[in-house]
mmCIF file with all atom_site columns, C-alpha atoms in Angstrom:
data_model
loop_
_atom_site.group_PDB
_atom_site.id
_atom_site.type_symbol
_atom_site.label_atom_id
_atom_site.label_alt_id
_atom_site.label_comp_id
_atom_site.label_asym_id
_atom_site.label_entity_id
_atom_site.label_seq_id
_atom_site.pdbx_PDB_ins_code
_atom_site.Cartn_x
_atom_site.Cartn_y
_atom_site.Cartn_z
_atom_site.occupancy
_atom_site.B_iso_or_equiv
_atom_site.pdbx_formal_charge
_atom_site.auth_seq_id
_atom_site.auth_comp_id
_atom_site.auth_asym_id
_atom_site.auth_atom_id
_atom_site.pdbx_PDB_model_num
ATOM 1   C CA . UNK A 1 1   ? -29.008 6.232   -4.428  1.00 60.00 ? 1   UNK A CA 1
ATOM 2   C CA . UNK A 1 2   ? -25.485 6.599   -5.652  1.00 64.00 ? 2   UNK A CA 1
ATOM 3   C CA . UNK A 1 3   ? -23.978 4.595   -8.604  1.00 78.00 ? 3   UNK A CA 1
ATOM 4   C CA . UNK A 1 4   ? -21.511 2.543   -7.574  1.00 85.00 ? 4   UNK A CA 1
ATOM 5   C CA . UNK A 1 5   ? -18.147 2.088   -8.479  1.00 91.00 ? 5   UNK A CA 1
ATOM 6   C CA . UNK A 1 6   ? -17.198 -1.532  -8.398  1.00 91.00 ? 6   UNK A CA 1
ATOM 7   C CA . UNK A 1 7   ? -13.890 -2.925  -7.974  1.00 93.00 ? 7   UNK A CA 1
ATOM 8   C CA . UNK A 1 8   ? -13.558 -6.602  -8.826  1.00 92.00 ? 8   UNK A CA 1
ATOM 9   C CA . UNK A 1 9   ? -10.538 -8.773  -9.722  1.00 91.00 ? 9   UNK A CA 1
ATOM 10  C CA . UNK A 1 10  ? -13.055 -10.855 -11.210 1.00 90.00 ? 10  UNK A CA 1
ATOM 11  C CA . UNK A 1 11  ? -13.796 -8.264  -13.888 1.00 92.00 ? 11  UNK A CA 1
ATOM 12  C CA . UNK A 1 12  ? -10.313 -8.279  -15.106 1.00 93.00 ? 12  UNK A CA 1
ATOM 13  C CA . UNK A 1 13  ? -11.676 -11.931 -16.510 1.00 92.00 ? 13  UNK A CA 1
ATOM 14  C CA . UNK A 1 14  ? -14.917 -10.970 -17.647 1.00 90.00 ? 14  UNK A CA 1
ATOM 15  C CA . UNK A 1 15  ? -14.299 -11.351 -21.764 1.00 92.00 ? 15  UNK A CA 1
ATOM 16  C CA . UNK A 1 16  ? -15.941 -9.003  -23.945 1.00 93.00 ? 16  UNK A CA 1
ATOM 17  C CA . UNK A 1 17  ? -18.985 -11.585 -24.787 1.00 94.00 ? 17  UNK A CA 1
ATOM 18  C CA . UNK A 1 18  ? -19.486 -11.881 -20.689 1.00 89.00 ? 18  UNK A CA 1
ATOM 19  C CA . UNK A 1 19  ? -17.711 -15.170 -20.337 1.00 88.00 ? 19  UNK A CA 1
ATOM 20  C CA . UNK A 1 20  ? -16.105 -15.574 -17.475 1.00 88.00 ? 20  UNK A CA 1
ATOM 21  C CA . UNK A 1 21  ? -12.625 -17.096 -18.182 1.00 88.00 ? 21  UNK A CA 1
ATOM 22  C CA . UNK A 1 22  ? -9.847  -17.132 -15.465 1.00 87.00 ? 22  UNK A CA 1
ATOM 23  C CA . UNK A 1 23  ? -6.042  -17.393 -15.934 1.00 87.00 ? 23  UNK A CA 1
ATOM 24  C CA . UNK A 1 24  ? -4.256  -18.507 -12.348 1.00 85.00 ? 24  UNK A CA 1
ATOM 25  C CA . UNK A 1 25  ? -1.146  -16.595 -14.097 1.00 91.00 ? 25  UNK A CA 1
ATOM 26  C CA . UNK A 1 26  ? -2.694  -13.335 -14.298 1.00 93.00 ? 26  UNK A CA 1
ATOM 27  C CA . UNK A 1 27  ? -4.194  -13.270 -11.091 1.00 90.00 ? 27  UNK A CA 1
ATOM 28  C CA . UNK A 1 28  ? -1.589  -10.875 -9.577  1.00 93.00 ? 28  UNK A CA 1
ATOM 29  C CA . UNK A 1 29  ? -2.300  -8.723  -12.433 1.00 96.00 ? 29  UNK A CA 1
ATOM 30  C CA . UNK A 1 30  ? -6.284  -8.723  -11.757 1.00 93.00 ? 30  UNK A CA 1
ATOM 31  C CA . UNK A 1 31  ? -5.853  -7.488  -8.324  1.00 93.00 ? 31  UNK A CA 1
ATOM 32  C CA . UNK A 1 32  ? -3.305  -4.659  -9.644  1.00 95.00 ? 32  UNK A CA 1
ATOM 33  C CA . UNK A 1 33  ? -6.139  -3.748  -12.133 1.00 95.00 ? 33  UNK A CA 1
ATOM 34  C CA . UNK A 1 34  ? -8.461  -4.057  -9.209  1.00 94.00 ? 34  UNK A CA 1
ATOM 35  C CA . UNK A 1 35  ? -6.390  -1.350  -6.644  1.00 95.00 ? 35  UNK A CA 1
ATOM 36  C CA . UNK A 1 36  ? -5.815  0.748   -9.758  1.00 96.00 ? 36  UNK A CA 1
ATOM 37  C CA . UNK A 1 37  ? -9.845  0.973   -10.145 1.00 95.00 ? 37  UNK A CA 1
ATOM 38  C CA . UNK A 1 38  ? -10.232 1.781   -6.384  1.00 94.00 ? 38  UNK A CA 1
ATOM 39  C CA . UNK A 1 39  ? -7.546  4.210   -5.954  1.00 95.00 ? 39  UNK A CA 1
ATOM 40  C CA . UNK A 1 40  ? -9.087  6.319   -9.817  1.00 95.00 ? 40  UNK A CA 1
ATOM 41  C CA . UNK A 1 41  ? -12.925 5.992   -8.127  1.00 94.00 ? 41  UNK A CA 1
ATOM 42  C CA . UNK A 1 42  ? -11.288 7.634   -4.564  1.00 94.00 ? 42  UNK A CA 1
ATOM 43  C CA . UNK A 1 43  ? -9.580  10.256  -6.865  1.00 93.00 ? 43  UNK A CA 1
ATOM 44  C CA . UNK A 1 44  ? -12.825 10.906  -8.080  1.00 93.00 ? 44  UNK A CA 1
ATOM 45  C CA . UNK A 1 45  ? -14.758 11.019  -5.287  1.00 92.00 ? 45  UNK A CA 1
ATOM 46  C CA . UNK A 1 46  ? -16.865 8.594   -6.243  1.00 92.00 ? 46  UNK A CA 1
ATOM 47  C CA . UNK A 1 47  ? -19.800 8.455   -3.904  1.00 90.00 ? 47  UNK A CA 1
ATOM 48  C CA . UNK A 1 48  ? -19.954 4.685   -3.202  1.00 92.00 ? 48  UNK A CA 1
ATOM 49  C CA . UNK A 1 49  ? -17.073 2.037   -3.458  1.00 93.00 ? 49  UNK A CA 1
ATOM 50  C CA . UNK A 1 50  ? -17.896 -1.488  -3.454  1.00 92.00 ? 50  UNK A CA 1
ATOM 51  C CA . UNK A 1 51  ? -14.346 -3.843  -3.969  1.00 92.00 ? 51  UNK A CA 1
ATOM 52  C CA . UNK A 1 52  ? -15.407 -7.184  -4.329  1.00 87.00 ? 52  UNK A CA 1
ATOM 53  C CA . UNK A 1 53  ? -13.359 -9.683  -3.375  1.00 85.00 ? 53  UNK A CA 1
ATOM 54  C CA . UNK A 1 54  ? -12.570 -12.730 -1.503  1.00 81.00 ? 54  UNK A CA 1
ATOM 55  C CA . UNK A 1 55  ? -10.877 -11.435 1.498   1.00 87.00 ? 55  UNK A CA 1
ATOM 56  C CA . UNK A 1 56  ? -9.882  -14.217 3.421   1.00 87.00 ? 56  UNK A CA 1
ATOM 57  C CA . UNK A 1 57  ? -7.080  -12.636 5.778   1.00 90.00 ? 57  UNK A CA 1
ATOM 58  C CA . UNK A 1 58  ? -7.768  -9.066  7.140   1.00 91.00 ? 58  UNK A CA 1
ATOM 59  C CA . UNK A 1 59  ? -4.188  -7.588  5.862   1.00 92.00 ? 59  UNK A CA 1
ATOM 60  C CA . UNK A 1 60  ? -5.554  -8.213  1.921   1.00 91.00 ? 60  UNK A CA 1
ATOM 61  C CA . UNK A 1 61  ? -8.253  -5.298  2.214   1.00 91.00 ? 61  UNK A CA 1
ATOM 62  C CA . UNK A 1 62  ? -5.937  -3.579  5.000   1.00 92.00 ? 62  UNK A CA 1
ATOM 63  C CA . UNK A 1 63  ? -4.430  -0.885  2.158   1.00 92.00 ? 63  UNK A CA 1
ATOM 64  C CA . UNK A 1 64  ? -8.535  -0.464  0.713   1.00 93.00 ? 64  UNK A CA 1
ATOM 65  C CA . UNK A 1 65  ? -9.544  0.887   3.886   1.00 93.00 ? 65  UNK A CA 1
ATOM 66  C CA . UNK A 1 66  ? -6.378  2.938   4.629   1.00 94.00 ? 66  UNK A CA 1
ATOM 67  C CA . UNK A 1 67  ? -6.675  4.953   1.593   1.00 93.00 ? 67  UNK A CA 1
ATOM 68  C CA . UNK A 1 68  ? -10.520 5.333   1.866   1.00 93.00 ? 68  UNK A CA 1
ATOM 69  C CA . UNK A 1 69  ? -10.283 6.286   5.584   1.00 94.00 ? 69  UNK A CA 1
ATOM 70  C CA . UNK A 1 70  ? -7.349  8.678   4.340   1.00 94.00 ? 70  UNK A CA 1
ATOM 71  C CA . UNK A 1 71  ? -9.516  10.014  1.777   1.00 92.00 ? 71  UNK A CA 1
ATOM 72  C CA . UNK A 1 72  ? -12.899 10.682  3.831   1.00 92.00 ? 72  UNK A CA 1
ATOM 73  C CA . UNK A 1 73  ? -14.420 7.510   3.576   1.00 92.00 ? 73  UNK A CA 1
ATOM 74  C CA . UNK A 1 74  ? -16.201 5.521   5.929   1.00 91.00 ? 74  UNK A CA 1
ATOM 75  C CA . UNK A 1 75  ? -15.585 1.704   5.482   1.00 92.00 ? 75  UNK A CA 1
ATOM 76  C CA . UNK A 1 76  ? -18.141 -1.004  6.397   1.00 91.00 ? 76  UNK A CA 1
ATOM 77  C CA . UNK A 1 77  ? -16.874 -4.793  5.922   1.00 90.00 ? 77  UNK A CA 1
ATOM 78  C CA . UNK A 1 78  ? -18.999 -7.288  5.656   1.00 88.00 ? 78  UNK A CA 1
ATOM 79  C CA . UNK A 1 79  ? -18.279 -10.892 5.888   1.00 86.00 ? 79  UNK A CA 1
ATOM 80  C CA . UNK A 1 80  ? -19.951 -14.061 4.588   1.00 83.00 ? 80  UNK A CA 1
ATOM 81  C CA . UNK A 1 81  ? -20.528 -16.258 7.376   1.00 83.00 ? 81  UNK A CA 1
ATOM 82  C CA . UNK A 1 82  ? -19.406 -19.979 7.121   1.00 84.00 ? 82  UNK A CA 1
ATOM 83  C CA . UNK A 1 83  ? -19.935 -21.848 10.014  1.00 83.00 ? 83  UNK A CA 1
ATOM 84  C CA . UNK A 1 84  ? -18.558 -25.316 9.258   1.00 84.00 ? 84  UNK A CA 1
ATOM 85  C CA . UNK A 1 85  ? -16.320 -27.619 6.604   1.00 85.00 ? 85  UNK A CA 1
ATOM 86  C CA . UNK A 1 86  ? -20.331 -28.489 5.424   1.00 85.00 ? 86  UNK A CA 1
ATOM 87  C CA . UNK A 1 87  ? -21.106 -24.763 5.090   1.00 84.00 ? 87  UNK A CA 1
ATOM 88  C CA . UNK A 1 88  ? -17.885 -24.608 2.450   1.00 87.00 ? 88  UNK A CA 1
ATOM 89  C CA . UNK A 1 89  ? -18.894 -27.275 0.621   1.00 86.00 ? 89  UNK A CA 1
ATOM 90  C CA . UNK A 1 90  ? -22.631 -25.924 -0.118  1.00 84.00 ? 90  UNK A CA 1
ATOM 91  C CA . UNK A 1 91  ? -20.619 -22.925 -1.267  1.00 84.00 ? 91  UNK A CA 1
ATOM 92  C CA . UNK A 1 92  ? -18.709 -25.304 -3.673  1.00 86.00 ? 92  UNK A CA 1
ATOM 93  C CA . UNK A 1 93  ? -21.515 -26.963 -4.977  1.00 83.00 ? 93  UNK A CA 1
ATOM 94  C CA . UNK A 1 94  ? -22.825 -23.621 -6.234  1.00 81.00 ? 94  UNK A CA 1
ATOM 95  C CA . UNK A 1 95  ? -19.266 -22.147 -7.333  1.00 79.00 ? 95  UNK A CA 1
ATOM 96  C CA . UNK A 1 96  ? -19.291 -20.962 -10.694 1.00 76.00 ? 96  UNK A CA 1
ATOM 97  C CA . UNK A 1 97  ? -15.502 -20.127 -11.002 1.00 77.00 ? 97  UNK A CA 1
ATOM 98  C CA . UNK A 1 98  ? -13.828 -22.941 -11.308 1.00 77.00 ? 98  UNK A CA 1
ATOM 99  C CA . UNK A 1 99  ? -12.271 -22.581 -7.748  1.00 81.00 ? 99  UNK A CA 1
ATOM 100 C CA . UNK A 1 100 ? -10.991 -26.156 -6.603  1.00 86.00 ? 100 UNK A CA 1
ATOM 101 C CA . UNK A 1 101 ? -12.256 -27.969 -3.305  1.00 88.00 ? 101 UNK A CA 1
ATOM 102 C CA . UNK A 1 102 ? -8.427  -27.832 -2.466  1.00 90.00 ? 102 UNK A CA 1
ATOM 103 C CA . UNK A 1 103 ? -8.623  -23.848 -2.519  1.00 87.00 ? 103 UNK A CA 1
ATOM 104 C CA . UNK A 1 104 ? -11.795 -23.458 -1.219  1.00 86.00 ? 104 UNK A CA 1
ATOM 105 C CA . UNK A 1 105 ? -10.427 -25.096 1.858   1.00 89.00 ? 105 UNK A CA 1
ATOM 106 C CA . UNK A 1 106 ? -7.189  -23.300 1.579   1.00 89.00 ? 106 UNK A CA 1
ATOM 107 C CA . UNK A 1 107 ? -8.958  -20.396 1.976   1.00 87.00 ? 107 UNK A CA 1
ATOM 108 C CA . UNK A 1 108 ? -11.554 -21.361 4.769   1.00 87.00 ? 108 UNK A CA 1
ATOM 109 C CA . UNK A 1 109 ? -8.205  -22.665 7.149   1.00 89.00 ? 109 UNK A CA 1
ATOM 110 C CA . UNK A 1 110 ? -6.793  -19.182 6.824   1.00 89.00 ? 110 UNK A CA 1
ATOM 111 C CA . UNK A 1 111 ? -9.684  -17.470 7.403   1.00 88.00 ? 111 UNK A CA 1
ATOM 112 C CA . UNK A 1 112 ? -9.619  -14.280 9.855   1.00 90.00 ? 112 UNK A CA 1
ATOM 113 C CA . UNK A 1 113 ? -12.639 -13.035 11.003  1.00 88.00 ? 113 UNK A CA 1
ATOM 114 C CA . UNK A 1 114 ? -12.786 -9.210  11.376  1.00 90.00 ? 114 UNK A CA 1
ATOM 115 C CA . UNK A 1 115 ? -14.343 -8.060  14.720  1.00 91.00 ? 115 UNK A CA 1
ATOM 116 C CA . UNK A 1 116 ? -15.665 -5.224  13.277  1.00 90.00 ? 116 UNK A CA 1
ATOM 117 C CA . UNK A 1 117 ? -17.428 -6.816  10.362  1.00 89.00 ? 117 UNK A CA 1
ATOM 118 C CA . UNK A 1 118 ? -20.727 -6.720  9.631   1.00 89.00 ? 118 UNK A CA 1
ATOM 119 C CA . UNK A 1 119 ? -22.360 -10.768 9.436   1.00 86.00 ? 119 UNK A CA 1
ATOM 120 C CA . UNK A 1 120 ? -24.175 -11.464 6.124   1.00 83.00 ? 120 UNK A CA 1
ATOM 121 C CA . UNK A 1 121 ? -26.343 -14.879 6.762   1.00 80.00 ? 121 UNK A CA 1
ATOM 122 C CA . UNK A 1 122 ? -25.534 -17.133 3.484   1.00 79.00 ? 122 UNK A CA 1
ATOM 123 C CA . UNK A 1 123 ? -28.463 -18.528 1.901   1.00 75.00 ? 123 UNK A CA 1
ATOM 124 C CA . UNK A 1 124 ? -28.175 -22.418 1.993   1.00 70.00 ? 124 UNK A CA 1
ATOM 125 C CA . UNK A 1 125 ? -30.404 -24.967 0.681   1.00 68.00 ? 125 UNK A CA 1
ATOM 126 C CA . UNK A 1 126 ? -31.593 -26.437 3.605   1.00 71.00 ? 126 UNK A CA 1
ATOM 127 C CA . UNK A 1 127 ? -32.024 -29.966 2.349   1.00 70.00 ? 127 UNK A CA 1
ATOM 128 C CA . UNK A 1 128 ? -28.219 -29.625 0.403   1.00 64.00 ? 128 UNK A CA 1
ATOM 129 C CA . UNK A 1 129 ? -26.632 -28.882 3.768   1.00 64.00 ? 129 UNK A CA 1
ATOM 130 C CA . UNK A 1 130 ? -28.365 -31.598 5.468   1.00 73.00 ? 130 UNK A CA 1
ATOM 131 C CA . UNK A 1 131 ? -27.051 -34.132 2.547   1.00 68.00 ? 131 UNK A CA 1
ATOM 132 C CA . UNK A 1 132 ? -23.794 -32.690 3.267   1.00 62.00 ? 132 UNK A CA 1
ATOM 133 C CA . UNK A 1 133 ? -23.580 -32.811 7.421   1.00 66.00 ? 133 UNK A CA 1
ATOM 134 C CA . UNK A 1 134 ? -25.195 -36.914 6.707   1.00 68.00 ? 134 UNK A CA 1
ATOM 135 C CA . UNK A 1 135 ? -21.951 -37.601 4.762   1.00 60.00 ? 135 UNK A CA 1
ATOM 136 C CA . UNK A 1 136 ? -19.447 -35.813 7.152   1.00 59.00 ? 136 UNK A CA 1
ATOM 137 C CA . UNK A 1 137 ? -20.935 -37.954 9.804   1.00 63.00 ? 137 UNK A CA 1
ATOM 138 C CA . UNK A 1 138 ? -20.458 -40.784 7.238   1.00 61.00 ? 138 UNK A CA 1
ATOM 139 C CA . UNK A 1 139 ? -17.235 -40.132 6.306   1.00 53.00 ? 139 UNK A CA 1
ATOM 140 C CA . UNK A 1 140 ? -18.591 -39.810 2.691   1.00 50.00 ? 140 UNK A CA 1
ATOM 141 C CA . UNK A 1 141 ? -16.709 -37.930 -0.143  1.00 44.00 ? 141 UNK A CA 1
ATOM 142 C CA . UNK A 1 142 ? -19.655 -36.667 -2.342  1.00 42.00 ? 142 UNK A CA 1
ATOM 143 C CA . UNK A 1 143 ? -18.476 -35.587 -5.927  1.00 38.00 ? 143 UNK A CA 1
ATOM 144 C CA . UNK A 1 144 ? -21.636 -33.518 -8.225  1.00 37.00 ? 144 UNK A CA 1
ATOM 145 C CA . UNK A 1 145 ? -22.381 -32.671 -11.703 1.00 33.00 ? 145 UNK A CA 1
ATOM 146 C CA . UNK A 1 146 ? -23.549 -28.842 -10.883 1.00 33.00 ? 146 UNK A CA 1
ATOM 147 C CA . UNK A 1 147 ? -21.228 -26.148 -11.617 1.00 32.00 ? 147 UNK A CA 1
ATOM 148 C CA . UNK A 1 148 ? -18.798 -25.214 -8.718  1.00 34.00 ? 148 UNK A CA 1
ATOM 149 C CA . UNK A 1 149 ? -20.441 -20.545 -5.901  1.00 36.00 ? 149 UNK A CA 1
ATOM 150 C CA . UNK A 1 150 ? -17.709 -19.070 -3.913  1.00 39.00 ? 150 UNK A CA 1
ATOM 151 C CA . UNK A 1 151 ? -18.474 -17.412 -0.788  1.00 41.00 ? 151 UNK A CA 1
ATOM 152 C CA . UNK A 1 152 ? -18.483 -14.104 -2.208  1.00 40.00 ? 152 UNK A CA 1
ATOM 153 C CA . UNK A 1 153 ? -21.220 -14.873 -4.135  1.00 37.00 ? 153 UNK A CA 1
ATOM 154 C CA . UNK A 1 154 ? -24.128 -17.012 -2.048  1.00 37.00 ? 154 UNK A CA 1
ATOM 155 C CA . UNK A 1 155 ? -26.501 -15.779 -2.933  1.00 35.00 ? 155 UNK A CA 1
ATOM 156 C CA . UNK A 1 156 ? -29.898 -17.799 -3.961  1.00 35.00 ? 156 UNK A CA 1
ATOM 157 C CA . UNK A 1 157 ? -29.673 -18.840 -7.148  1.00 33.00 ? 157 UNK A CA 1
#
């Protein structure tokens, strides 16, 4: 198929040796750099767009699919299922930017699900979500050594 052209704030902190090092004070900047990649690929025609973000209220990909649609495009959204407060925390255990428990949930309160979304099923270790529902019920607080994945990205590691 198609190459595709793929927008990502998270690029904008992608170093040139692949680290991955984010700066909360460029952030506005990153998605700037991230509209100004969609809008040259549209220009271009590219065949396939894929802007890769977290999404978490339906207005902050609202100008994406206006200027696609304006430009030809169909638009397909799809959105990362999370059922439950245990759901977002197996997504925590596994995030690998940094992104605090505090923002995580920040996110997950504000959440607007889009009608016309497509459902992707996360994958979650089983027996991690079933540690994590026992100390809900418990009333536990469980801390972990593994590196923080962000619902954009479950995706079996």
């Amino acid at each position: 198929g198609p190459a595709a052209v793929v927008c990502s704030a998270d690029a904008f902190f992608v170093q040139a040796d692949g680290e991955y090092r984010f700066e909360h004070g460029m952030l506005a900047e990153a998605h700037q750099a991230c509209l100004a990649r969609f809008i040259a690929a549209v220009a271009e025609r590219a065949p396939l767009i894929v802007v890769d973000n977290t999404h978490s209220c339906r207005w902050e990909y609202g100008n994406y699919a206006s200027l696609a649609r304006l430009f030809g495009y169909g638009v397909r959204v799809l959105e990362m299922e999370c059922r439950s407060i245990s759901w977002a925390r197996a997504f925590y255990q596994r995030c690998q930017h940094a992104v605090s428990w505090n923002t995580l949930m920040r996110m997950w309160q504000r959440w607007e699900s889009d009608p016309s979304a497509e459902l992707v099923q996360p994958f979650i270790d089983q027996r991690l979500l079933e540690v994590l529902e026992a100390a809900a019920r418990d009333g536990l607080a469980l801390a972990t050594a593994s590196a923080p994945v962000c619902p954009e990205l479950a995706l079996p590691a």
